[in-house]
Short mmCIF file of C-alpha atoms in Angstrom, two decimals:
data_model
loop_
_atom_site.label_atom_id
_atom_site.label_comp_id
_atom_site.label_asym_id
_atom_site.label_seq_id
_atom_site.Cartn_x
_atom_site.Cartn_y
_atom_site.Cartn_z
CA UNK A 1 161.78 37.76 336.86
CA UNK A 2 164.18 36.02 334.57
CA UNK A 3 163.48 32.62 336.05
CA UNK A 4 159.72 32.74 335.76
CA UNK A 5 160.16 34.20 332.29
CA UNK A 6 161.96 31.04 331.22
CA UNK A 7 158.94 28.92 332.12
CA UNK A 8 155.81 30.92 331.59
CA UNK A 9 156.29 33.46 328.81
CA UNK A 10 155.05 32.90 325.28
CA UNK A 11 158.60 32.74 323.94
CA UNK A 12 159.85 30.35 326.63
CA UNK A 13 157.03 27.92 325.88
CA UNK A 14 158.28 27.85 322.32
CA UNK A 15 161.85 27.12 323.46
CA UNK A 16 160.59 24.04 325.31
CA UNK A 17 158.43 23.05 322.35
CA UNK A 18 161.47 23.30 320.09
CA UNK A 19 163.91 21.49 322.40
CA UNK A 20 161.55 18.58 323.13
CA UNK A 21 160.56 18.42 319.46
CA UNK A 22 164.15 18.22 318.26
CA UNK A 23 164.95 15.58 320.87
CA UNK A 24 161.98 13.58 319.62
CA UNK A 25 163.37 13.87 316.08
CA UNK A 26 166.55 12.20 317.36
CA UNK A 27 164.40 9.56 319.02
CA UNK A 28 162.59 8.95 315.71
CA UNK A 29 165.88 8.37 313.92
CA UNK A 30 166.98 5.87 316.58
CA UNK A 31 163.62 4.12 316.68
CA UNK A 32 163.63 3.85 312.89
CA UNK A 33 167.07 2.25 312.88
CA UNK A 34 165.73 -0.37 315.30
CA UNK A 35 162.53 -0.98 313.35
CA UNK A 36 164.35 -1.43 310.06
CA UNK A 37 165.85 -4.62 311.52
CA UNK A 38 162.36 -6.10 311.14
CA UNK A 39 162.84 -6.20 307.40
CA UNK A 40 166.62 -6.04 306.92
CA UNK A 41 167.67 -8.48 309.62
CA UNK A 42 166.45 -11.74 311.18
CA UNK A 43 164.24 -12.40 314.20
CA UNK A 44 167.19 -13.27 316.43
CA UNK A 45 168.95 -9.95 315.86
CA UNK A 46 165.73 -8.00 316.30
CA UNK A 47 164.93 -9.74 319.59
CA UNK A 48 168.50 -9.26 320.85
CA UNK A 49 168.10 -5.56 320.00
CA UNK A 50 164.71 -5.39 321.75
CA UNK A 51 166.23 -6.93 324.89
CA UNK A 52 169.13 -4.47 324.76
CA UNK A 53 166.74 -1.53 324.41
CA UNK A 54 164.66 -2.60 327.42
CA UNK A 55 167.55 -3.42 329.74
CA UNK A 56 170.55 -1.22 328.95
CA UNK A 57 170.88 1.51 331.63
CA UNK A 58 171.97 4.21 329.17
CA UNK A 59 169.02 3.43 326.93
CA UNK A 60 166.77 3.52 330.02
CA UNK A 61 167.82 7.09 330.75
CA UNK A 62 167.17 8.04 327.12
CA UNK A 63 163.79 6.33 327.19
CA UNK A 64 162.72 8.26 330.31
CA UNK A 65 163.86 11.46 328.58
CA UNK A 66 161.72 10.45 325.63
CA UNK A 67 158.61 9.85 327.79
CA UNK A 68 159.11 13.21 329.50
CA UNK A 69 159.65 14.93 326.15
CA UNK A 70 156.47 13.47 324.66
CA UNK A 71 154.44 14.50 327.72
CA UNK A 72 155.98 17.97 327.88
CA UNK A 73 155.61 18.52 324.13
CA UNK A 74 151.95 17.45 324.30
CA UNK A 75 151.05 19.44 327.44
CA UNK A 76 152.93 22.53 326.27
CA UNK A 77 151.25 22.18 322.88
CA UNK A 78 147.80 21.98 324.46
CA UNK A 79 148.51 25.06 326.62
CA UNK A 80 149.76 27.03 323.61
CA UNK A 81 146.74 26.01 321.54
CA UNK A 82 144.30 27.06 324.27
CA UNK A 83 146.01 30.46 324.51
CA UNK A 84 146.09 30.82 320.74
CA UNK A 85 142.38 30.07 320.40
CA UNK A 86 141.62 32.55 323.21
CA UNK A 87 143.62 35.24 321.39
CA UNK A 88 140.94 35.35 318.67
CA UNK A 89 137.52 34.98 320.31
CA UNK A 90 135.66 36.14 317.19
CA UNK A 91 136.83 34.52 313.97
CA UNK A 92 136.72 35.74 310.38
CA UNK A 93 133.77 35.04 308.10
CA UNK A 94 136.18 34.56 305.22
CA UNK A 95 139.75 33.33 305.39
CA UNK A 96 142.16 32.87 302.53
CA UNK A 97 145.00 30.72 303.86
CA UNK A 98 147.35 31.28 300.93
CA UNK A 99 149.95 32.97 303.10
CA UNK A 100 150.84 29.91 305.21
CA UNK A 101 151.17 26.16 304.74
CA UNK A 102 148.42 23.73 305.65
CA UNK A 103 150.79 21.81 307.94
CA UNK A 104 151.84 24.92 309.85
CA UNK A 105 148.21 25.85 310.55
CA UNK A 106 147.29 22.38 311.80
CA UNK A 107 150.17 21.42 314.09
CA UNK A 108 147.82 20.81 317.02
CA UNK A 109 145.51 18.53 315.03
CA UNK A 110 148.47 16.62 313.59
CA UNK A 111 150.04 16.42 317.05
CA UNK A 112 146.83 15.01 318.50
CA UNK A 113 146.71 12.29 315.82
CA UNK A 114 150.34 11.45 316.60
CA UNK A 115 149.65 11.37 320.35
CA UNK A 116 146.72 8.96 319.86
CA UNK A 117 148.99 6.85 317.68
CA UNK A 118 151.76 6.84 320.31
CA UNK A 119 149.32 5.68 323.01
CA UNK A 120 147.91 2.82 320.92
CA UNK A 121 151.39 1.94 319.68
CA UNK A 122 152.64 1.68 323.27
CA UNK A 123 149.65 -0.44 324.31
CA UNK A 124 150.26 -2.77 321.36
CA UNK A 125 154.01 -3.24 321.70
CA UNK A 126 155.71 -1.35 324.54
CA UNK A 127 153.27 -2.50 327.25
CA UNK A 128 153.40 -6.10 326.02
CA UNK A 129 157.19 -6.08 326.04
CA UNK A 130 157.30 -4.59 329.54
CA UNK A 131 154.33 -6.04 331.40
CA UNK A 132 152.67 -8.89 329.51
CA UNK A 133 153.13 -12.11 331.52
CA UNK A 134 152.12 -14.16 328.49
CA UNK A 135 154.70 -12.69 326.17
CA UNK A 136 156.06 -15.49 323.98
CA UNK A 137 159.65 -16.46 324.62
CA UNK A 138 162.40 -17.49 322.27
CA UNK A 139 165.83 -19.08 322.82
CA UNK A 140 168.55 -16.45 323.16
CA UNK A 141 171.44 -18.66 324.16
CA UNK A 142 171.73 -22.37 324.72
CA UNK A 143 174.64 -24.16 326.26
CA UNK A 144 175.54 -27.16 324.20
CA UNK A 145 176.98 -29.09 327.16
CA UNK A 146 175.77 -32.30 328.65
CA UNK A 147 173.25 -30.71 330.95
CA UNK A 148 171.48 -29.02 328.08
CA UNK A 149 171.30 -32.33 326.30
CA UNK A 150 169.95 -33.99 329.40
CA UNK A 151 167.48 -31.24 330.22
CA UNK A 152 166.99 -31.13 326.52
CA UNK A 153 165.59 -27.75 326.02
CA UNK A 154 166.14 -29.16 322.66
CA UNK A 155 166.16 -27.87 319.21
CA UNK A 156 165.26 -30.01 316.27
CA UNK A 157 168.91 -31.04 316.20
CA UNK A 158 168.98 -32.55 319.65
CA UNK A 159 167.43 -36.00 319.75
CA UNK A 160 164.79 -37.01 322.27
CA UNK A 161 164.40 -33.73 324.00
CA UNK A 162 162.47 -33.59 327.22
CA UNK A 163 161.06 -30.23 326.30
CA UNK A 164 160.39 -29.38 322.74
CA UNK A 165 161.26 -26.03 321.38
CA UNK A 166 159.80 -25.41 317.97
CA UNK A 167 161.81 -24.73 314.84
CA UNK A 168 161.98 -21.01 315.37
CA UNK A 169 163.05 -21.59 318.95
CA UNK A 170 159.78 -20.46 320.54
CA UNK A 171 159.14 -21.57 324.08
CA UNK A 172 155.57 -21.97 325.22
CA UNK A 173 154.43 -21.34 328.77
CA UNK A 174 153.71 -25.03 329.04
CA UNK A 175 157.36 -25.85 328.34
CA UNK A 176 158.46 -23.30 330.92
CA UNK A 177 156.13 -24.79 333.52
CA UNK A 178 157.37 -28.25 332.67
CA UNK A 179 160.95 -27.13 333.12
CA UNK A 180 160.00 -25.59 336.44
CA UNK A 181 158.33 -28.74 337.83
CA UNK A 182 160.81 -31.22 336.48
CA UNK A 183 163.88 -29.28 337.39
CA UNK A 184 162.96 -28.62 340.99
CA UNK A 185 165.91 -28.74 343.22
CA UNK A 186 168.31 -29.25 340.40
CA UNK A 187 167.87 -26.08 338.37
CA UNK A 188 167.08 -22.48 339.17
CA UNK A 189 164.77 -20.63 336.89
CA UNK A 190 164.78 -16.85 336.83
CA UNK A 191 162.30 -14.83 334.89
CA UNK A 192 162.56 -11.11 334.58
CA UNK A 193 163.67 -9.67 331.29
CA UNK A 194 165.05 -13.05 330.31
CA UNK A 195 164.40 -16.61 331.49
CA UNK A 196 167.57 -18.20 332.73
CA UNK A 197 167.96 -21.82 333.76
CA UNK A 198 171.01 -22.45 335.85
CA UNK A 199 172.35 -25.75 337.15
CA UNK A 200 172.45 -25.38 340.92
CA UNK A 201 175.42 -27.68 341.31
CA UNK A 202 178.02 -25.94 339.18
CA UNK A 203 176.27 -22.71 338.28
CA UNK A 204 176.35 -23.55 334.60
CA UNK A 205 173.91 -21.48 332.57
CA UNK A 206 172.05 -24.02 330.55
CA UNK A 207 169.71 -21.81 328.71
CA UNK A 208 168.62 -18.19 328.34
CA UNK A 209 165.26 -17.34 326.80
CA UNK A 210 164.13 -13.86 325.78
CA UNK A 211 160.87 -12.19 324.85
CA UNK A 212 159.83 -12.67 321.26
CA UNK A 213 158.88 -9.14 320.20
CA UNK A 214 159.51 -10.07 316.58
CA UNK A 215 156.77 -12.70 316.73
CA UNK A 216 154.08 -10.44 318.19
CA UNK A 217 154.99 -7.62 315.81
CA UNK A 218 154.69 -9.83 312.75
CA UNK A 219 151.51 -11.43 314.13
CA UNK A 220 150.02 -7.96 314.79
CA UNK A 221 150.37 -6.80 311.19
CA UNK A 222 149.69 -10.21 309.64
CA UNK A 223 146.52 -10.86 311.67
CA UNK A 224 143.83 -12.17 309.33
CA UNK A 225 141.12 -9.95 310.78
CA UNK A 226 142.82 -6.77 311.97
CA UNK A 227 146.23 -6.82 310.29
CA UNK A 228 145.20 -4.83 307.25
CA UNK A 229 143.40 -2.19 309.33
CA UNK A 230 146.40 -1.92 311.67
CA UNK A 231 148.70 -1.44 308.67
CA UNK A 232 146.46 1.23 307.13
CA UNK A 233 146.13 3.15 310.42
CA UNK A 234 149.88 2.93 310.95
CA UNK A 235 150.55 4.37 307.49
CA UNK A 236 147.99 7.17 308.06
CA UNK A 237 149.65 8.06 311.37
CA UNK A 238 152.99 8.27 309.57
CA UNK A 239 151.32 10.64 307.09
CA UNK A 240 150.34 12.90 309.99
CA UNK A 241 153.90 12.63 311.32
CA UNK A 242 155.28 13.67 307.93
CA UNK A 243 153.18 16.85 307.86
CA UNK A 244 154.01 17.57 311.53
CA UNK A 245 157.75 17.27 310.80
CA UNK A 246 157.45 19.19 307.52
CA UNK A 247 156.67 22.31 309.51
CA UNK A 248 158.01 21.36 312.93
CA UNK A 249 161.64 20.60 312.14
CA UNK A 250 162.62 23.98 310.72
CA UNK A 251 160.16 25.76 313.03
CA UNK A 252 162.09 24.51 316.06
CA UNK A 253 165.22 26.31 314.88
CA UNK A 254 163.30 29.55 314.34
CA UNK A 255 161.84 29.28 317.86
CA UNK A 256 165.34 28.89 319.28
CA UNK A 257 166.38 32.05 317.46
CA UNK A 258 168.37 30.33 314.73
CA UNK A 259 167.62 32.11 311.47
CA UNK A 260 170.80 32.79 309.52
CA UNK A 261 172.74 31.71 306.44
CA UNK A 262 172.25 28.06 307.43
CA UNK A 263 168.45 28.37 307.46
CA UNK A 264 167.94 27.26 303.84
CA UNK A 265 170.02 24.14 304.57
CA UNK A 266 168.08 23.49 307.81
CA UNK A 267 164.79 23.86 305.95
CA UNK A 268 165.98 21.52 303.20
CA UNK A 269 167.16 18.89 305.65
CA UNK A 270 163.93 19.23 307.65
CA UNK A 271 161.82 18.55 304.57
CA UNK A 272 163.99 15.59 303.60
CA UNK A 273 163.71 14.25 307.17
CA UNK A 274 159.92 14.79 307.09
CA UNK A 275 159.58 12.71 303.94
CA UNK A 276 162.19 9.97 304.39
CA UNK A 277 161.66 9.04 308.04
CA UNK A 278 157.85 8.53 307.96
CA UNK A 279 158.08 6.66 304.62
CA UNK A 280 160.70 4.28 306.01
CA UNK A 281 158.56 3.74 309.14
CA UNK A 282 155.48 3.11 307.00
CA UNK A 283 156.99 0.57 304.60
CA UNK A 284 157.85 -1.80 307.47
CA UNK A 285 154.25 -2.82 308.37
CA UNK A 286 153.37 -2.82 304.65
CA UNK A 287 156.14 -5.31 303.91
CA UNK A 288 155.27 -7.41 306.96
CA UNK A 289 151.60 -7.48 306.06
CA UNK A 290 151.97 -8.39 302.41
CA UNK A 291 154.99 -10.69 302.65
CA UNK A 292 154.01 -14.35 302.40
CA UNK B 1 148.11 49.57 281.78
CA UNK B 2 144.54 49.00 280.82
CA UNK B 3 142.10 51.87 280.94
CA UNK B 4 139.91 52.28 283.97
CA UNK B 5 136.39 51.00 283.74
CA UNK B 6 133.42 50.85 286.06
CA UNK B 7 132.42 47.69 287.89
CA UNK B 8 129.46 46.66 290.03
CA UNK B 9 130.25 44.85 293.27
CA UNK B 10 128.57 43.31 296.30
CA UNK B 11 130.09 44.04 299.70
CA UNK B 12 129.68 42.05 302.89
CA UNK B 13 130.80 44.41 305.61
CA UNK B 14 131.01 43.94 309.38
CA UNK B 15 128.69 46.37 311.15
CA UNK B 16 128.90 46.79 314.90
CA UNK B 17 127.24 49.69 316.72
CA UNK B 18 129.79 49.93 319.52
CA UNK B 19 132.29 47.83 321.44
CA UNK B 20 129.55 46.08 323.42
CA UNK B 21 127.16 45.36 320.54
CA UNK B 22 127.12 41.95 318.92
CA UNK B 23 127.68 42.96 315.31
CA UNK B 24 127.02 41.13 312.04
CA UNK B 25 127.91 41.11 308.36
CA UNK B 26 125.66 43.25 306.19
CA UNK B 27 125.35 43.14 302.44
CA UNK B 28 125.60 46.24 300.25
CA UNK B 29 125.41 46.62 296.50
CA UNK B 30 127.60 49.30 294.97
CA UNK B 31 127.47 50.16 291.27
CA UNK B 32 129.77 52.16 289.02
CA UNK B 33 132.95 51.76 291.01
CA UNK B 34 135.93 52.94 288.98
CA UNK B 35 138.77 50.37 288.86
CA UNK B 36 141.12 53.35 289.15
CA UNK B 37 139.82 54.18 292.62
CA UNK B 38 141.47 52.93 295.77
CA UNK B 39 139.69 50.57 298.15
CA UNK B 40 139.17 53.38 300.65
CA UNK B 41 137.77 55.66 297.92
CA UNK B 42 135.32 52.86 297.10
CA UNK B 43 134.28 52.82 300.80
CA UNK B 44 133.90 56.63 300.67
CA UNK B 45 131.62 56.15 297.66
CA UNK B 46 129.60 53.55 299.57
CA UNK B 47 129.34 55.89 302.58
CA UNK B 48 128.04 58.70 300.36
CA UNK B 49 125.43 56.30 299.03
CA UNK B 50 124.50 55.30 302.62
CA UNK B 51 124.26 58.95 303.72
CA UNK B 52 122.02 59.77 300.75
CA UNK B 53 119.83 56.84 301.83
CA UNK B 54 119.82 58.34 305.36
CA UNK B 55 121.69 55.36 306.74
CA UNK B 56 124.61 55.32 309.18
CA UNK B 57 127.91 55.41 307.24
CA UNK B 58 130.51 52.70 307.85
CA UNK B 59 133.29 53.59 310.29
CA UNK B 60 136.78 52.61 309.13
CA UNK B 61 140.29 53.72 310.03
CA UNK B 62 142.33 55.80 307.59
CA UNK B 63 144.72 58.72 307.74
CA UNK B 64 147.60 59.42 305.36
CA UNK B 65 146.28 57.32 302.46
CA UNK B 66 149.80 56.89 301.13
CA UNK B 67 150.82 53.67 302.89
CA UNK B 68 152.99 55.08 305.66
CA UNK B 69 150.90 55.88 308.73
CA UNK B 70 149.67 52.35 309.47
CA UNK B 71 146.19 53.57 310.26
CA UNK B 72 144.09 51.76 307.64
CA UNK B 73 143.37 48.16 308.46
CA UNK B 74 140.61 45.90 307.04
CA UNK B 75 140.58 42.16 306.46
CA UNK B 76 139.50 41.94 302.82
CA UNK B 77 138.43 38.65 301.26
CA UNK B 78 140.31 36.69 303.93
CA UNK B 79 143.55 38.65 303.72
CA UNK B 80 144.96 41.54 305.73
CA UNK B 81 144.99 44.64 303.49
CA UNK B 82 143.36 42.56 300.75
CA UNK B 83 144.55 40.65 297.70
CA UNK B 84 147.93 42.21 296.96
CA UNK B 85 151.34 42.09 298.60
CA UNK B 86 153.49 44.77 300.18
CA UNK B 87 150.66 47.29 300.48
CA UNK B 88 148.31 48.80 303.00
CA UNK B 89 144.58 49.01 302.31
CA UNK B 90 144.84 52.60 301.06
CA UNK B 91 147.23 51.34 298.37
CA UNK B 92 144.84 48.59 297.31
CA UNK B 93 143.06 49.44 294.08
CA UNK B 94 139.74 48.31 292.74
CA UNK B 95 141.47 47.00 289.60
CA UNK B 96 142.28 43.96 291.75
CA UNK B 97 138.55 43.06 291.62
CA UNK B 98 136.27 41.97 288.85
CA UNK B 99 132.79 43.04 287.87
CA UNK B 100 130.23 41.14 289.95
CA UNK B 101 132.68 40.22 292.74
CA UNK B 102 131.51 39.76 296.31
CA UNK B 103 134.01 41.32 298.70
CA UNK B 104 134.15 40.52 302.42
CA UNK B 105 135.36 43.39 304.62
CA UNK B 106 136.02 42.58 308.27
CA UNK B 107 137.89 44.30 311.10
CA UNK B 108 141.17 42.93 312.53
CA UNK B 109 140.20 40.02 314.78
CA UNK B 110 142.14 39.76 318.02
CA UNK B 111 141.27 39.74 321.70
CA UNK B 112 143.92 42.44 322.11
CA UNK B 113 142.33 44.57 319.35
CA UNK B 114 138.71 45.01 320.45
CA UNK B 115 136.28 46.43 317.90
CA UNK B 116 135.26 50.01 318.72
CA UNK B 117 132.74 50.45 315.91
CA UNK B 118 132.17 48.68 312.59
CA UNK B 119 135.67 48.19 311.08
CA UNK B 120 137.56 50.30 313.62
CA UNK B 121 139.60 48.44 316.23
CA UNK B 122 141.50 49.65 319.28
CA UNK B 123 145.21 49.08 318.62
CA UNK B 124 146.46 50.81 321.76
CA UNK B 125 147.86 47.45 322.92
CA UNK B 126 150.72 48.15 320.48
CA UNK B 127 151.29 51.54 322.12
CA UNK B 128 151.53 49.91 325.55
CA UNK B 129 154.07 47.37 324.23
CA UNK B 130 156.11 50.26 322.80
CA UNK B 131 155.90 52.12 326.10
CA UNK B 132 157.17 49.01 327.91
CA UNK B 133 160.55 49.25 326.19
CA UNK B 134 160.46 50.33 322.56
CA UNK B 135 162.73 53.31 323.04
CA UNK B 136 166.26 54.39 323.94
CA UNK B 137 166.77 56.67 326.91
CA UNK B 138 168.86 59.57 325.62
CA UNK B 139 169.18 63.11 326.74
CA UNK B 140 167.60 65.35 324.11
CA UNK B 141 168.37 68.63 325.86
CA UNK B 142 170.32 69.94 322.87
CA UNK B 143 173.67 68.45 323.78
CA UNK B 144 172.92 65.14 322.04
CA UNK B 145 175.88 63.37 320.50
CA UNK B 146 175.94 63.37 316.73
CA UNK B 147 174.44 60.06 315.57
CA UNK B 148 177.14 59.56 312.95
CA UNK B 149 179.88 59.78 315.57
CA UNK B 150 179.29 56.12 316.46
CA UNK B 151 180.41 53.82 313.63
CA UNK B 152 177.84 51.16 312.79
CA UNK B 153 178.43 48.32 310.30
CA UNK B 154 176.40 48.87 307.14
CA UNK B 155 174.72 45.44 307.36
CA UNK B 156 173.55 46.14 310.93
CA UNK B 157 172.32 49.60 309.99
CA UNK B 158 170.40 48.14 307.03
CA UNK B 159 168.80 45.39 309.10
CA UNK B 160 167.86 47.85 311.82
CA UNK B 161 166.34 50.14 309.22
CA UNK B 162 164.36 47.28 307.67
CA UNK B 163 162.97 46.44 311.13
CA UNK B 164 162.22 50.10 311.78
CA UNK B 165 160.09 50.18 308.63
CA UNK B 166 157.29 48.62 310.73
CA UNK B 167 154.33 51.02 310.79
CA UNK B 168 152.49 49.16 313.55
CA UNK B 169 149.39 48.57 311.42
CA UNK B 170 148.61 45.22 313.05
CA UNK B 171 148.32 43.18 309.84
CA UNK B 172 150.62 40.57 311.39
CA UNK B 173 148.24 40.09 314.32
CA UNK B 174 145.20 40.10 312.04
CA UNK B 175 146.57 37.49 309.67
CA UNK B 176 148.20 35.20 312.25
CA UNK B 177 146.00 32.22 313.06
CA UNK B 178 146.99 32.74 316.71
CA UNK B 179 146.55 36.52 316.73
CA UNK B 180 150.22 36.77 317.66
CA UNK B 181 152.08 40.08 317.77
CA UNK B 182 155.54 38.51 317.49
CA UNK B 183 156.43 40.15 314.17
CA UNK B 184 155.59 43.60 315.52
CA UNK B 185 157.47 43.07 318.78
CA UNK B 186 160.30 41.27 316.95
CA UNK B 187 160.73 44.27 314.65
CA UNK B 188 160.65 46.76 317.52
CA UNK B 189 163.14 44.73 319.59
CA UNK B 190 165.43 44.20 316.56
CA UNK B 191 165.53 47.80 315.45
CA UNK B 192 167.24 48.71 318.74
CA UNK B 193 169.11 45.46 319.44
CA UNK B 194 171.13 45.89 316.24
CA UNK B 195 172.42 49.36 317.14
CA UNK B 196 174.98 50.28 319.80
CA UNK B 197 172.59 52.90 321.22
CA UNK B 198 170.00 50.21 321.84
CA UNK B 199 172.30 47.65 323.43
CA UNK B 200 172.45 49.53 326.76
CA UNK B 201 168.82 48.71 327.62
CA UNK B 202 168.58 45.52 325.53
CA UNK B 203 168.00 43.12 328.44
CA UNK B 204 165.17 44.98 330.11
CA UNK B 205 163.67 46.01 326.77
CA UNK B 206 163.03 42.51 325.45
CA UNK B 207 161.82 41.16 328.81
CA UNK B 208 159.43 44.06 329.36
CA UNK B 209 158.08 44.18 325.83
CA UNK B 210 157.41 40.43 325.74
CA UNK B 211 155.79 40.56 329.16
CA UNK B 212 153.51 43.38 328.01
CA UNK B 213 152.73 41.49 324.77
CA UNK B 214 151.68 38.42 326.78
CA UNK B 215 149.61 40.54 329.19
CA UNK B 216 147.70 42.13 326.31
CA UNK B 217 146.43 38.69 325.31
CA UNK B 218 148.17 38.18 321.97
CA UNK B 219 148.69 34.57 320.92
CA UNK B 220 151.91 32.60 320.56
CA UNK B 221 154.03 32.13 317.46
CA UNK B 222 153.63 28.93 315.41
CA UNK B 223 156.12 30.11 312.78
CA UNK B 224 153.56 29.76 310.00
CA UNK B 225 155.14 32.78 308.33
CA UNK B 226 151.78 34.31 307.33
CA UNK B 227 152.69 37.61 309.06
CA UNK B 228 155.83 38.05 306.97
CA UNK B 229 153.84 37.56 303.76
CA UNK B 230 151.00 39.92 304.72
CA UNK B 231 153.22 42.63 306.23
CA UNK B 232 152.92 45.74 304.04
CA UNK B 233 156.50 46.66 304.89
CA UNK B 234 158.07 43.24 304.29
CA UNK B 235 159.31 42.77 307.86
CA UNK B 236 161.21 39.47 307.92
CA UNK B 237 160.71 36.49 310.26
CA UNK B 238 164.43 36.92 311.05
CA UNK B 239 163.28 39.63 313.45
CA UNK B 240 161.24 37.11 315.45
CA UNK B 241 164.27 34.80 315.60
CA UNK B 242 166.39 37.74 316.79
CA UNK B 243 163.83 38.55 319.49
CA UNK B 244 163.89 34.87 320.55
CA UNK B 245 167.69 35.05 320.83
CA UNK B 246 167.58 38.36 322.70
CA UNK B 247 164.97 36.96 325.06
CA UNK B 248 167.02 33.85 325.79
CA UNK B 249 170.11 35.98 326.46
CA UNK B 250 168.13 38.34 328.70
CA UNK B 251 166.48 35.49 330.63
CA UNK B 252 169.84 33.93 331.43
CA UNK B 253 171.18 37.13 332.97
#
């Protein structure tokens, strides 16, 4: 009895909604900290961070928890909404609505907008970072020894390079292919999360290249044709997120049975969180789009 | 207080022959309604007019007409018990309306509260939830222990009393966008959970009452807080939180 009650009952569904929702609030804070590097830090740091986030085992566990939370929150939300609609088969001819907030009455609609946003957002960035074979690469580390000079995965500082890397350190596929053909036998080239060129003789790492997420992010929001639309849609999605959090944050505590002397503080913090986090998310594409 | 005057109003009232009929809103004009009359007295006046026109009078629930029995219902102009706070429909007065107003009068809308006729709904789902656990099992053979023999902290006694003020009218269900009965069940669970006499059966009570609530087809809680605002007895959302805590505790056992 007790076990099935913790999965199926109306109250248990709300526990899961609250727990996954609060975990996703933590995720938002972490994600925001990462994104802010797009405007407060340089491309190198952002790309190092992106590599860390896609390869670190602890982060991997957290990311799987996040995927599961999003799915569970969405599926649970859909199930609750279906039940809630069924609980009132005949509606009212006249409704007033003054006794509850607009956000609280539209959590499912707001959640759907956010879910659509998450899917497109993952297609645009997450999927490219994980699966796109044509993801641009950028120099992460370069050994300044003789071999590097000779192989000359050069920068503008190294004279007569065999392979040119542009000023920002971008590596084209052509360069990679050139390295591959010309270095046969002498150098090993690994490509998974990073491209590593190793001298076979002494094992010296000549060069490590990493995916240039910074470049595709900036290009996405700066695109002459679609950049403005992408920025506007991003900002609108953050608006939906703000309303969702406005009700959702404090609601999660109520669902978990926490309603006591701390509730005013929780409500206050929740509203602050609901305003500050989406605004900070939203200013990033705005700055990227309009910055020369 | 301004003197009473007479107003003319238009009413759009839900008419439904029986539980199986389809039902629709019908429009009635009613003149010379005193602003000193209660909403139910206004409906009485309309029914007299309908009877004199040899029409079927409107069926609506009412009993004590002093805001304590929980019998009167009515969703008036989009709000449970109409446009005032902390009252039942019998305590709503026509001074809340203006001359020429159109007033919508609908029954409680919930799958668990089927319409019986016109504005009368079947609220026996609440009775079945109560029967599932809203009681304490004590021997009442005449050798009952004096209630005051068990010391109870004043704050607990007050909170329990506030929860016990629930009259089971169903305004919470009617006003909730999900047709959820959480405020009612939360109040009933809380009123016992706060007292030592109720703790004995606390685990089974909350599990059984919530199970019955779900079986009756009430919706889930979105914490919109509309129920708390429309409740004529001011039952607080804290009671839903307490039920959620009690339920979690009971489920873990």
